[in-house]
PDB file of C-alpha atoms in Angstrom:
ATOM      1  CA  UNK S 145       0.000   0.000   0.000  1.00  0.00           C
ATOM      2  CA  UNK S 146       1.069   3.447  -1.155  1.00  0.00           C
ATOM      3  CA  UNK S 147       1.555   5.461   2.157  1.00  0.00           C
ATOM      4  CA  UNK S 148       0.596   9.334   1.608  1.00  0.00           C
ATOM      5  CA  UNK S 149       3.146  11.505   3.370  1.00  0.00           C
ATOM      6  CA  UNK S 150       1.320  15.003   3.742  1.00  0.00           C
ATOM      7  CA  UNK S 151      -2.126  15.741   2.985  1.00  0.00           C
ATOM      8  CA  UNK S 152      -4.377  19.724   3.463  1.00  0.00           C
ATOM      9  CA  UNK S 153      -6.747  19.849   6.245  1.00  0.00           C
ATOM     10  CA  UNK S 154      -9.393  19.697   3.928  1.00  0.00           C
ATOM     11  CA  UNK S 155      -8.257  16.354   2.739  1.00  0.00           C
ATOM     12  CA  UNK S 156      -7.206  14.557   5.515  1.00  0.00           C
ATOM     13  CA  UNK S 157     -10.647  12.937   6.097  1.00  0.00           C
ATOM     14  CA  UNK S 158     -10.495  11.289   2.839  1.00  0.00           C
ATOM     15  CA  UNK S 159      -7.522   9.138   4.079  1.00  0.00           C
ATOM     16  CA  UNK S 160      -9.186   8.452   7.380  1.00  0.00           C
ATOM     17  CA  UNK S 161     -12.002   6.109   6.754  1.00  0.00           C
ATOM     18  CA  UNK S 162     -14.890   8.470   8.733  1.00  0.00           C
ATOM     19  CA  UNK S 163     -18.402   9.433   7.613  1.00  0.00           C
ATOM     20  CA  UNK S 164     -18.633  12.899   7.007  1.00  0.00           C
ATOM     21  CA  UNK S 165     -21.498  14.519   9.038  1.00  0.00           C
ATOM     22  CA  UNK S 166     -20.806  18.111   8.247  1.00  0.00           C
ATOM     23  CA  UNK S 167     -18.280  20.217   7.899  1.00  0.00           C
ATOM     24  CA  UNK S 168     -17.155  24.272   8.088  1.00  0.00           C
ATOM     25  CA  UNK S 169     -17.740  25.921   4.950  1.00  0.00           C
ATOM     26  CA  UNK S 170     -17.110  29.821   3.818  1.00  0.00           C
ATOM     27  CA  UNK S 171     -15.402  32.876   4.608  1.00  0.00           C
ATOM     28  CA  UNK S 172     -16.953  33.230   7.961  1.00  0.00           C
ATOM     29  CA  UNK S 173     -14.365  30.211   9.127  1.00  0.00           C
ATOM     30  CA  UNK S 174     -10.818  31.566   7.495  1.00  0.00           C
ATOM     31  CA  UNK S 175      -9.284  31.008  11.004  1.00  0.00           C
ATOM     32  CA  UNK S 176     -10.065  27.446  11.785  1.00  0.00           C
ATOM     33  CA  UNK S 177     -11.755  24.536   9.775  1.00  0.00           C
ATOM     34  CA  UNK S 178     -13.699  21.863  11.614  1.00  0.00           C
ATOM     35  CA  UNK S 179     -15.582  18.541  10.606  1.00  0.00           C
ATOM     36  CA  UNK S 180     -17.349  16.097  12.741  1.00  0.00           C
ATOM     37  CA  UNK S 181     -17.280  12.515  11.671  1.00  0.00           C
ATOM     38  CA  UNK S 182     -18.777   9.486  12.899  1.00  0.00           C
ATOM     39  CA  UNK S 183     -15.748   6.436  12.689  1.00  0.00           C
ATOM     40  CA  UNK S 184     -16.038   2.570  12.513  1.00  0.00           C
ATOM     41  CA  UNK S 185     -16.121   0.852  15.712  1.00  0.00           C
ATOM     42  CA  UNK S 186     -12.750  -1.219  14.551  1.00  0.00           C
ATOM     43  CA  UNK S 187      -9.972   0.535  12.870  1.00  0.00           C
ATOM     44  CA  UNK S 188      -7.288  -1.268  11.998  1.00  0.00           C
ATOM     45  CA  UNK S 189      -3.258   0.022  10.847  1.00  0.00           C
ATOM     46  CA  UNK S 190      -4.407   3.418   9.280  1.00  0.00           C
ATOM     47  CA  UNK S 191      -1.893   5.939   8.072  1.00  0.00           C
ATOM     48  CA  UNK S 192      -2.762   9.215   9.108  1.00  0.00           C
ATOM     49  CA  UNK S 193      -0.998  11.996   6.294  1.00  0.00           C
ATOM     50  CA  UNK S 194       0.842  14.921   7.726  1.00  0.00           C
ATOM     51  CA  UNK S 195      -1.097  18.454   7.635  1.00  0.00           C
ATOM     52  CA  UNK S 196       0.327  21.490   8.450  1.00  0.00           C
ATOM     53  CA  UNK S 197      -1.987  23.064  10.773  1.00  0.00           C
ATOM     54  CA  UNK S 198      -2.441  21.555  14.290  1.00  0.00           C
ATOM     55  CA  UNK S 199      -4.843  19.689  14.758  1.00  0.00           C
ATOM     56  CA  UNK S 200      -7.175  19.082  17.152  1.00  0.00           C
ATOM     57  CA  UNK S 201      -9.626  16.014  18.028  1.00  0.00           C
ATOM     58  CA  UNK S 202     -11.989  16.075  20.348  1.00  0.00           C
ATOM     59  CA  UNK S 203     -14.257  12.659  20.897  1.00  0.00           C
ATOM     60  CA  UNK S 204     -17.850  13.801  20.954  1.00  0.00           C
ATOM     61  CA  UNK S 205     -20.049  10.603  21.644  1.00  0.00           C
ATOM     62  CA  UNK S 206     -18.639   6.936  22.607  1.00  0.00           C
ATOM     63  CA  UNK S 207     -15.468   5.752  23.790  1.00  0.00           C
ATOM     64  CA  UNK S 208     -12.283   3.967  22.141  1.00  0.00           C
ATOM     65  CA  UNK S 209      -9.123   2.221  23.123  1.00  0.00           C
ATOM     66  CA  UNK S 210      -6.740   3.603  20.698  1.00  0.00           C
ATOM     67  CA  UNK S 211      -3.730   2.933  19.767  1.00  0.00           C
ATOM     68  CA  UNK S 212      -0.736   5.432  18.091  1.00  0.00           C
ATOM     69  CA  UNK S 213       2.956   5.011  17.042  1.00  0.00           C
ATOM     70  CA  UNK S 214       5.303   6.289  14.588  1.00  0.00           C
ATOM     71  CA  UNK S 215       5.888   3.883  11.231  1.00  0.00           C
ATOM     72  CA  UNK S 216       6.871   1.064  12.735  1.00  0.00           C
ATOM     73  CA  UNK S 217       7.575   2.320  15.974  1.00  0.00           C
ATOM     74  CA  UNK S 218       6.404   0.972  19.359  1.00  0.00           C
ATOM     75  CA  UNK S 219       2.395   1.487  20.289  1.00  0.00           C
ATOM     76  CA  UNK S 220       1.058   3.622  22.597  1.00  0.00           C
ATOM     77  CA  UNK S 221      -2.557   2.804  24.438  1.00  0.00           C
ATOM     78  CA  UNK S 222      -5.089   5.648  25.523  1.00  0.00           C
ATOM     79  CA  UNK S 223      -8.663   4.212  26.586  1.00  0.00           C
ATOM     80  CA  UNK S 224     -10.496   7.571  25.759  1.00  0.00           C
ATOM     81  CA  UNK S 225     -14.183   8.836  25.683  1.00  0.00           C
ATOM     82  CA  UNK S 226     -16.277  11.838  25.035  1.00  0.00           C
ATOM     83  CA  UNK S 227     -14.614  15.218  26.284  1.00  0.00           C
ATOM     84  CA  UNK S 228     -11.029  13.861  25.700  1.00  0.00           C
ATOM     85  CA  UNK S 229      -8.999  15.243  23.026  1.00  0.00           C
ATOM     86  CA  UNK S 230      -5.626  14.577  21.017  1.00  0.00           C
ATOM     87  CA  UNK S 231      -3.147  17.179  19.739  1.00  0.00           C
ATOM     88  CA  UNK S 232      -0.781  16.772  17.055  1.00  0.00           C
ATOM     89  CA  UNK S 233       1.120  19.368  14.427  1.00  0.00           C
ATOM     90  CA  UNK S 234       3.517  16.120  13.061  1.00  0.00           C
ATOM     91  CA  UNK S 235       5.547  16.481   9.908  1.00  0.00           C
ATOM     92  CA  UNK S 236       5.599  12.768   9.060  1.00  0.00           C
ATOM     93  CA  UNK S 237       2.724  10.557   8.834  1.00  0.00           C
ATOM     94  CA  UNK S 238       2.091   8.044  11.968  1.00  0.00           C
ATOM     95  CA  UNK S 239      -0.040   5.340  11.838  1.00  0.00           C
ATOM     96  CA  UNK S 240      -3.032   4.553  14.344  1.00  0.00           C
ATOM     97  CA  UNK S 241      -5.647   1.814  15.538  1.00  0.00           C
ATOM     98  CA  UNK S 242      -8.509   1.483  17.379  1.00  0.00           C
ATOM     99  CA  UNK S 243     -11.328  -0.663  19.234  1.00  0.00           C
ATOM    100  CA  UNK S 244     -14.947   1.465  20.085  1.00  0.00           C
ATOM    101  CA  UNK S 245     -16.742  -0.017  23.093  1.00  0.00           C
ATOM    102  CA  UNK S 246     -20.227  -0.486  23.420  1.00  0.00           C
ATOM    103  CA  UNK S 247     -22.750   0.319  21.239  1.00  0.00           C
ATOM    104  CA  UNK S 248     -22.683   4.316  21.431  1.00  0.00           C
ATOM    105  CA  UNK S 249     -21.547   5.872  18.201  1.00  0.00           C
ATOM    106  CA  UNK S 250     -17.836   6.989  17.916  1.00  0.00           C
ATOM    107  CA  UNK S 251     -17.855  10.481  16.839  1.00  0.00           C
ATOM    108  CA  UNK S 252     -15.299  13.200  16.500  1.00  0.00           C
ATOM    109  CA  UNK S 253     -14.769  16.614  15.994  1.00  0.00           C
ATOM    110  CA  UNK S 254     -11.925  17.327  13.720  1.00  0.00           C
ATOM    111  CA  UNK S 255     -10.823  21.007  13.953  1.00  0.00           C
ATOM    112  CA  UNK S 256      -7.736  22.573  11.822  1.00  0.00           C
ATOM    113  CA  UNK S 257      -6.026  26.159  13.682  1.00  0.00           C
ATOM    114  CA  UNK S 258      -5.208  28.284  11.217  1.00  0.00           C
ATOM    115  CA  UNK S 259      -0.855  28.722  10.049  1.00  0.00           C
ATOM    116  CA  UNK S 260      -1.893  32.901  10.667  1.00  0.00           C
ATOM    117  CA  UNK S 261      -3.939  32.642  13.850  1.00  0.00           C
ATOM    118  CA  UNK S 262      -1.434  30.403  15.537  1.00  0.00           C
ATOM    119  CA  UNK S 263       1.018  33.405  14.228  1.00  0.00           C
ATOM    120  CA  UNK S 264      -0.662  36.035  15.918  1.00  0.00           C
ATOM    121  CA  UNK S 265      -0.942  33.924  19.410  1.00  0.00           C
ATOM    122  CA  UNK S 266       2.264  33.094  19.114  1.00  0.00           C
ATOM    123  CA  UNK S 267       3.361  36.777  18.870  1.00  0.00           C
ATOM    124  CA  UNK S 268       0.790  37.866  21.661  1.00  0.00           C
ATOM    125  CA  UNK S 269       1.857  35.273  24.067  1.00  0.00           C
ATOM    126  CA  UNK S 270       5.806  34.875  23.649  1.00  0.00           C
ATOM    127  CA  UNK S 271       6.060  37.389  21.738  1.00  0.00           C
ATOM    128  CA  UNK S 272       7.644  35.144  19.045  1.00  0.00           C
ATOM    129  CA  UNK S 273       7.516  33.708  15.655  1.00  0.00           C
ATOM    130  CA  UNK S 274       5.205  30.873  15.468  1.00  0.00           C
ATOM    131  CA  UNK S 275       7.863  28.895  13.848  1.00  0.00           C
ATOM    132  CA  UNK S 276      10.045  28.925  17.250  1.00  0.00           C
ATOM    133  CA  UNK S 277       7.065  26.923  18.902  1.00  0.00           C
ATOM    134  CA  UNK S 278       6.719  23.235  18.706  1.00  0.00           C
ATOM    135  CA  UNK S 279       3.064  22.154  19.110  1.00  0.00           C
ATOM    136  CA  UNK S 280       3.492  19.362  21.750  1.00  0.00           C
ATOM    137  CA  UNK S 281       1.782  16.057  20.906  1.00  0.00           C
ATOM    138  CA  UNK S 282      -1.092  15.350  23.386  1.00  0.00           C
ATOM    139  CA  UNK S 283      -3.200  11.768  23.221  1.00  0.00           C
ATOM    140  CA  UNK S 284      -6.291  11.272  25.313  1.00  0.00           C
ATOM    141  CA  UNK S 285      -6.605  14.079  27.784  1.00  0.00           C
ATOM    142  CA  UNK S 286      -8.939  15.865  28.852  1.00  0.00           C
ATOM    143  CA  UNK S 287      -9.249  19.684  29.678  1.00  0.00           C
ATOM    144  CA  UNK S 288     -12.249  21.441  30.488  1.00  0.00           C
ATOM    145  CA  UNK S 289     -11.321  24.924  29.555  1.00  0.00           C
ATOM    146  CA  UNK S 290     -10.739  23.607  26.019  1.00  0.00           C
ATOM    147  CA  UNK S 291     -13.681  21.425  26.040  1.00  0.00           C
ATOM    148  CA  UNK S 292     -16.309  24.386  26.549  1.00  0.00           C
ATOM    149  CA  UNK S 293     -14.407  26.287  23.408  1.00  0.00           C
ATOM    150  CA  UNK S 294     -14.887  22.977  21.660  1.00  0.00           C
ATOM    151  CA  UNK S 295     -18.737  22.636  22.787  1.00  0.00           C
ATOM    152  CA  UNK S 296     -19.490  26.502  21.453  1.00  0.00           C
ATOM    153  CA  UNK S 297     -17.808  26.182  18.001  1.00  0.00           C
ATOM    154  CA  UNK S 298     -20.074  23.007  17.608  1.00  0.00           C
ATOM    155  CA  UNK S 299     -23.109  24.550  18.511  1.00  0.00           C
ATOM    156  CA  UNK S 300     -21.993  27.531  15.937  1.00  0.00           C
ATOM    157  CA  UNK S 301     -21.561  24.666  13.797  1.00  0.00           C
ATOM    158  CA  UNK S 302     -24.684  22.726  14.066  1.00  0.00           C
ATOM    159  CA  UNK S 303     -27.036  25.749  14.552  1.00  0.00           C
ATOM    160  CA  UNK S 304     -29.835  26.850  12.765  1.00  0.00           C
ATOM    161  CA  UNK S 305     -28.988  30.606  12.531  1.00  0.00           C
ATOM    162  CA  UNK S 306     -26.782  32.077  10.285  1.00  0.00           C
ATOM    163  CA  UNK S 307     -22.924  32.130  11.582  1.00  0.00           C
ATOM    164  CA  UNK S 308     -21.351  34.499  12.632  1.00  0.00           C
ATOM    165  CA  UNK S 309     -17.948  35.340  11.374  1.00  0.00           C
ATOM    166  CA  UNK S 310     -17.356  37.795  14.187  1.00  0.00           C
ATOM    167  CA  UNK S 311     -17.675  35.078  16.581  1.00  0.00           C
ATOM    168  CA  UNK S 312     -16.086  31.895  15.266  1.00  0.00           C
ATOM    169  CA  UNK S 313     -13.178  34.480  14.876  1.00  0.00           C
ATOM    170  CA  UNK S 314     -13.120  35.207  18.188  1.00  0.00           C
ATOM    171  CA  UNK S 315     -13.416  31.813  18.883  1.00  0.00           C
ATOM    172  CA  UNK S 316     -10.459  30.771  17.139  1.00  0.00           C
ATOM    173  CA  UNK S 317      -8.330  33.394  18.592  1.00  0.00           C
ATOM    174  CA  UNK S 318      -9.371  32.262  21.737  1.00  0.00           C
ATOM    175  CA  UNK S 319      -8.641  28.555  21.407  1.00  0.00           C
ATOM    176  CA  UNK S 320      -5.456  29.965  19.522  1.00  0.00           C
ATOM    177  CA  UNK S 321      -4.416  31.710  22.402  1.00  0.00           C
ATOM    178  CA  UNK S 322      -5.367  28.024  24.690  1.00  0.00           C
ATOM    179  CA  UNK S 323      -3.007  26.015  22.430  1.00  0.00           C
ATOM    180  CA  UNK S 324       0.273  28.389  22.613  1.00  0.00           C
ATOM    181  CA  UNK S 325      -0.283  28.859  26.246  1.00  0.00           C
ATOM    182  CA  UNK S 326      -0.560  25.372  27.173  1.00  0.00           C
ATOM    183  CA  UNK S 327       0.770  22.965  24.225  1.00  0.00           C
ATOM    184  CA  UNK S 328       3.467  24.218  22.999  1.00  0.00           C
ATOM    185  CA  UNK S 329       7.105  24.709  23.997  1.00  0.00           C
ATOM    186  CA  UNK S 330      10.642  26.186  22.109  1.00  0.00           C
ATOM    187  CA  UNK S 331      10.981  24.358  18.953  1.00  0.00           C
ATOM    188  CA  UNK S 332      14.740  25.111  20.116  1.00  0.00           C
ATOM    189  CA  UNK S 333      16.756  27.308  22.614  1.00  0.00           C
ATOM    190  CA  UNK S 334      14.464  28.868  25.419  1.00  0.00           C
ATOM    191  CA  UNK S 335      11.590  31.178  24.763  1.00  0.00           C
ATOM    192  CA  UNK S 336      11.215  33.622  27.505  1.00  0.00           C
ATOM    193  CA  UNK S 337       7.258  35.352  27.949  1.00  0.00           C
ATOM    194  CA  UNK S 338       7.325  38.704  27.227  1.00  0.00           C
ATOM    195  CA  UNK S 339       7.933  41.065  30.187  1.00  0.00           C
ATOM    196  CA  UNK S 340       5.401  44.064  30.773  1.00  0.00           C
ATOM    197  CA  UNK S 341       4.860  46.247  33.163  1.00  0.00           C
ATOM    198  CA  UNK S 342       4.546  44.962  36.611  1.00  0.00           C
ATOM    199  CA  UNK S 343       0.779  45.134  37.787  1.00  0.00           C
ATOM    200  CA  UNK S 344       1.443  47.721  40.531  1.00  0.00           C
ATOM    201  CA  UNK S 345       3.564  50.458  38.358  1.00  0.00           C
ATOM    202  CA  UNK S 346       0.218  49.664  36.100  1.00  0.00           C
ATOM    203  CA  UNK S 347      -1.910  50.825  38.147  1.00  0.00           C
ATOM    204  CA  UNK S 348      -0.235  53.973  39.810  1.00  0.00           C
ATOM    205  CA  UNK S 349       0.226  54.899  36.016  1.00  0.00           C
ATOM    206  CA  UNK S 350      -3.858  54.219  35.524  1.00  0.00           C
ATOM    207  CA  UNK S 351      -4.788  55.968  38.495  1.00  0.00           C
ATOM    208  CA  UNK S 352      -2.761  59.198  37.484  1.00  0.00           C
ATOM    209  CA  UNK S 353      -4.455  58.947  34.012  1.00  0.00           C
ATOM    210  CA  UNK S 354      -7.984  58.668  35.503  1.00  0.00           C
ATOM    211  CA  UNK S 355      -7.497  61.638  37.948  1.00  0.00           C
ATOM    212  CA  UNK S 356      -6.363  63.677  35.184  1.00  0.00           C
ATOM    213  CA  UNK S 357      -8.818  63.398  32.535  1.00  0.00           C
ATOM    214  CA  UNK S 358      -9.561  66.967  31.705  1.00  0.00           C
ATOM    215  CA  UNK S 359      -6.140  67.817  30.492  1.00  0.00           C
ATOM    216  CA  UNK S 360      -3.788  67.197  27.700  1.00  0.00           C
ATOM    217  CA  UNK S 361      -1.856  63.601  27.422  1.00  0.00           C
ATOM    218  CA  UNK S 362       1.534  64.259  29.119  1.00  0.00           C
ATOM    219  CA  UNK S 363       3.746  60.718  28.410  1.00  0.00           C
ATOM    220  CA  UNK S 364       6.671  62.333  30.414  1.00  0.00           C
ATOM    221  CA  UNK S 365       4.680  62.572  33.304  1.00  0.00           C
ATOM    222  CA  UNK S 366       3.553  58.956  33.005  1.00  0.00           C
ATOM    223  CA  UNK S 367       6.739  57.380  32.846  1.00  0.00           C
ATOM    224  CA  UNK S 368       7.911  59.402  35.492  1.00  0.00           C
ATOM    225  CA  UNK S 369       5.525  57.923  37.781  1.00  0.00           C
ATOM    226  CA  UNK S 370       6.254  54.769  36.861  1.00  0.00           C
ATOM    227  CA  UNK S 371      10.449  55.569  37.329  1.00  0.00           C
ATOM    228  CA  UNK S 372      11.453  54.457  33.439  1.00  0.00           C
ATOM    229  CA  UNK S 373      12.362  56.535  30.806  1.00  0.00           C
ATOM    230  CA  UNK S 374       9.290  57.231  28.026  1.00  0.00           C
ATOM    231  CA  UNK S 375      10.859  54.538  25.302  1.00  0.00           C
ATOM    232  CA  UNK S 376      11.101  52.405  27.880  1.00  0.00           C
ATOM    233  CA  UNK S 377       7.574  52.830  29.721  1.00  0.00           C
ATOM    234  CA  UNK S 378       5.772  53.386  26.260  1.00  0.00           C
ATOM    235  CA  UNK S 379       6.962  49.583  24.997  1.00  0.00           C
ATOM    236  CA  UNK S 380       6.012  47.875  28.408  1.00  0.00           C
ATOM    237  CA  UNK S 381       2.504  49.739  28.877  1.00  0.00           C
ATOM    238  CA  UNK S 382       1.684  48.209  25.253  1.00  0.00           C
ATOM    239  CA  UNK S 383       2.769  44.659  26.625  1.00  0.00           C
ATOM    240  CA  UNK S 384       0.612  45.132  29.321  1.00  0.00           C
ATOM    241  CA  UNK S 385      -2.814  46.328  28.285  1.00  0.00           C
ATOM    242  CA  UNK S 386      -2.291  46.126  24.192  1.00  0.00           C
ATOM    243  CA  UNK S 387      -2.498  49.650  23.325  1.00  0.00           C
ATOM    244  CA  UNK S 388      -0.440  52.829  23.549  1.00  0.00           C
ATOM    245  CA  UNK S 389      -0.242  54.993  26.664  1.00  0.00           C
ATOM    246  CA  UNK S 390      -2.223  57.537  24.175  1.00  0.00           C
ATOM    247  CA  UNK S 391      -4.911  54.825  23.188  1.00  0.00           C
ATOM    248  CA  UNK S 392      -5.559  53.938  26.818  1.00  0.00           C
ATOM    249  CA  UNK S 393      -5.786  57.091  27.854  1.00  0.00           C
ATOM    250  CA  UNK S 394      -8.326  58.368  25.171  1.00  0.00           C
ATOM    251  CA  UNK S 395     -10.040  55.083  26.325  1.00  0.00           C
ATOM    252  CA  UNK S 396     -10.692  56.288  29.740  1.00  0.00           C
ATOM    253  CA  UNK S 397     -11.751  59.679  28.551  1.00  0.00           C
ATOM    254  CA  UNK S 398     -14.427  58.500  26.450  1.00  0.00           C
ATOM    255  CA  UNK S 399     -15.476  55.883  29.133  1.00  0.00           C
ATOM    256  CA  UNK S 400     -15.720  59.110  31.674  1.00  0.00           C
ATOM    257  CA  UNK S 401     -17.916  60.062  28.694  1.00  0.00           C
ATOM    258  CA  UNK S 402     -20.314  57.382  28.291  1.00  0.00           C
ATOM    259  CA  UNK S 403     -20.841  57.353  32.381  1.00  0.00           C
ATOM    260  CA  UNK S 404     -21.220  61.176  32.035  1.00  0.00           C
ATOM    261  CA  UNK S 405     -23.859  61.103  28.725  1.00  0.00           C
ATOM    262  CA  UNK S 406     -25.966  58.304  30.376  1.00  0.00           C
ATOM    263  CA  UNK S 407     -26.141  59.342  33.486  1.00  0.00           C
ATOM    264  CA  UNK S 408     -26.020  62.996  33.794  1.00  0.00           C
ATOM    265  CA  UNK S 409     -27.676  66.041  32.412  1.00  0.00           C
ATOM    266  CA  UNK S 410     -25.107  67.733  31.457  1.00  0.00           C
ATOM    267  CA  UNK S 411     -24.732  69.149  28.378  1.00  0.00           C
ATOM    268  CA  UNK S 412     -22.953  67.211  25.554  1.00  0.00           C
ATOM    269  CA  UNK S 413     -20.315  70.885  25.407  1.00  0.00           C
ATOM    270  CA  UNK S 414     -19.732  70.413  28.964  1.00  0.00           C
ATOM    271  CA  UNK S 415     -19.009  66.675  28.936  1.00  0.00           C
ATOM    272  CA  UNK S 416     -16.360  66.700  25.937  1.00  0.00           C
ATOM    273  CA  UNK S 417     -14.800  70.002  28.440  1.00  0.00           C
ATOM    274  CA  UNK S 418     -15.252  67.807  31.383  1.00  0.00           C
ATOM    275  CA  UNK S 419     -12.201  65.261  29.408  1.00  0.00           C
ATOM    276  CA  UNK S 420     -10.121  67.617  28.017  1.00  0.00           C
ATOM    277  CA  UNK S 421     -11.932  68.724  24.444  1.00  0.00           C
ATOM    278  CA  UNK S 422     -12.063  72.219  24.194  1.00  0.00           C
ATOM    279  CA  UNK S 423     -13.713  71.470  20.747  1.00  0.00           C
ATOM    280  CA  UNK S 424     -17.148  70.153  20.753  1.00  0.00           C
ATOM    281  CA  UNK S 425     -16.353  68.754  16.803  1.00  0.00           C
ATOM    282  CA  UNK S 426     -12.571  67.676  18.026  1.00  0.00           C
ATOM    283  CA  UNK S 427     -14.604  65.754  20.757  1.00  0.00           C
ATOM    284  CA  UNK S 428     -17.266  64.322  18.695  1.00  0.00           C
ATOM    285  CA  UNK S 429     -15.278  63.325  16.216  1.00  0.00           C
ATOM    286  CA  UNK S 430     -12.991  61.057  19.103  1.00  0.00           C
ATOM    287  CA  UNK S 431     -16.072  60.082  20.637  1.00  0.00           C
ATOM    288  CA  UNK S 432     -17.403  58.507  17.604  1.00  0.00           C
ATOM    289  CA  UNK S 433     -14.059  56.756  16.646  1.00  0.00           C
ATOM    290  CA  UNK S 434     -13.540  55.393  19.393  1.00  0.00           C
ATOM    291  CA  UNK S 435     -17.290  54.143  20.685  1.00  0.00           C
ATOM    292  CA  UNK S 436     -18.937  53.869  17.396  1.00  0.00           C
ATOM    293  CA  UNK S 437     -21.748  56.297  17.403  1.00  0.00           C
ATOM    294  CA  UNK S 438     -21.833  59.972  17.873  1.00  0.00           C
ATOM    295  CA  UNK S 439     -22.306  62.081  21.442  1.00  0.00           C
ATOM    296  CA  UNK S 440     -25.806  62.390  21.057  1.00  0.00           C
ATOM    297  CA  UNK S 441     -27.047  59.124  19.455  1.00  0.00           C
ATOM    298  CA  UNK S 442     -25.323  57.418  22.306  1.00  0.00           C
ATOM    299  CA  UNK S 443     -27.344  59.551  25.086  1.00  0.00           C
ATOM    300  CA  UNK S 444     -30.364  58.964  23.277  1.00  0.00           C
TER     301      UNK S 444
END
């Protein structure tokens, strides 16, 4: 028998023997494919093609004793069932076997991460190229956190209402972010997490920001609260909370804002004075950048 080396996600269940019972399909799931199968109670010697994307599967209904190894390497047993999951990003094919028990069907979810949102996890997390992480190979455990992802991109899946691309994106960032955290490690050397700035110096920094809403954005006086030097406090403050000390402060000026709009009288002039617009346009225009809508269709 021919053995296939490397297969695409797409393809993979071809070479796997299950019944299809449906599958991802359009733009809405660019960031992670997914299939759910239903297998054969008895699998014997399969080849199982490389892919390049991890992959994840997670046993939906029945339970299994299977069996892995490399070609012709030594077996390795897992006695698995529903809510336990395998992990594997190999770059050679490996062969597998397996025995269902009882008379439950033996389904699985199939579900591919995307090459360029493992990138971008990679990068938030370590703060590193995905290709310095090594996916680590994970057979028949379970993990809870993982399992309720799994559990809401079925139901997005499997539901009768239109999907969402918003949310299966979020939803693969999120499992994205899972995986690097917890199943992977340096593909070589030592990968150090990224350092930010330590929680306390955060929020001394925060608290000056918040008390000093109504005037201009002063970055020297920031980073002199928090003892480093601007380049230095600028590039940790981003670490920490994602955005610039700028962004984050605009943030908390148009949260004042929203609190002030919603629950106040006061009048839309005084509120963009109130944080630091002298400009009722300038302010507007921030406002509406920022939350979406203008001044006055959010109070209303």
């Amino acid at each position: 028998m021919e053995i296939v080396d490397r297969t695409t996600a797409e393809d993979l269940r071809h070479h796997i023997h299950g019944r299809l019972l449906t599958a991802s399909s359009g733009s809405a799931w660019r960031d992670i494919q997914v299939q759910l199968l239903s297998h054969q109670h008895l699998e014997q010697n399969l080849i199982v093609p490389a892919v390049a994307e991890p992959l994840l599967v997670w046993i939906l209904s029945g339970s299994a004793r299977i069996e892995e190894r490399e070609l012709k390497g030594d077996w390795m047993a897992n006695d698995v069932g529903a809510g336990d999951f395998f992990l594997t990003n190999s770059t050679t094919p490996y062969e597998m076997c397996w025995q269902a028990k009882g008379s439950d069907p033996f389904e699985v979810m199939h579900l591919y991460l995307g090459l360029s949102v493992f990138e971008e996890a990679a990068k938030e997390v370590f703060d590193v190229a995905g290709r310095r992480l090594k996916v680590k190979d994970i057979s028949g455990q379970n993990d809870r956190l993982l399992s309720l992802m799994l559990e809401q991109v079925r139901t997005e899946l499997t539901a009768n209402h239109s999907q969402s691309a918003m949310y299966i994106e979020g939803l693969a960032k999120t499992l994205a972010v899972h995986i690097v955290r917890n199943y992977t490690e340096p593909a070589e050397g030592k990968i150090e997490r990224k350092s930010a700035l330590p929680a306390m110096k955060l929020r001394r920094v925060v608290e000056l920001m918040e008390t000093h809403l109504d005037q201009e954005f002063s970055l020297r006086r920031l980073a002199e609260e928090a003892a480093m030097s601007e380049y230095h406090f600028t590039r940790l403050f981003k670490q920490a909370t994602s955005l610039s000390p700028s962004q984050y402060f605009i943030r908390l000026k148009m949260a004042k804002a929203r609190n002030l709009l919603r629950e106040t009288d006061l009048s839309i002039i005084q509120i963009g004075m109130d944080v630091g617009y002298s400009s009722p346009s300038h302010f507007s225009q921030v406002f509406r950048r920022v939350v979406g809508v203008s001044p006055r269709d959010y109070r209303d």
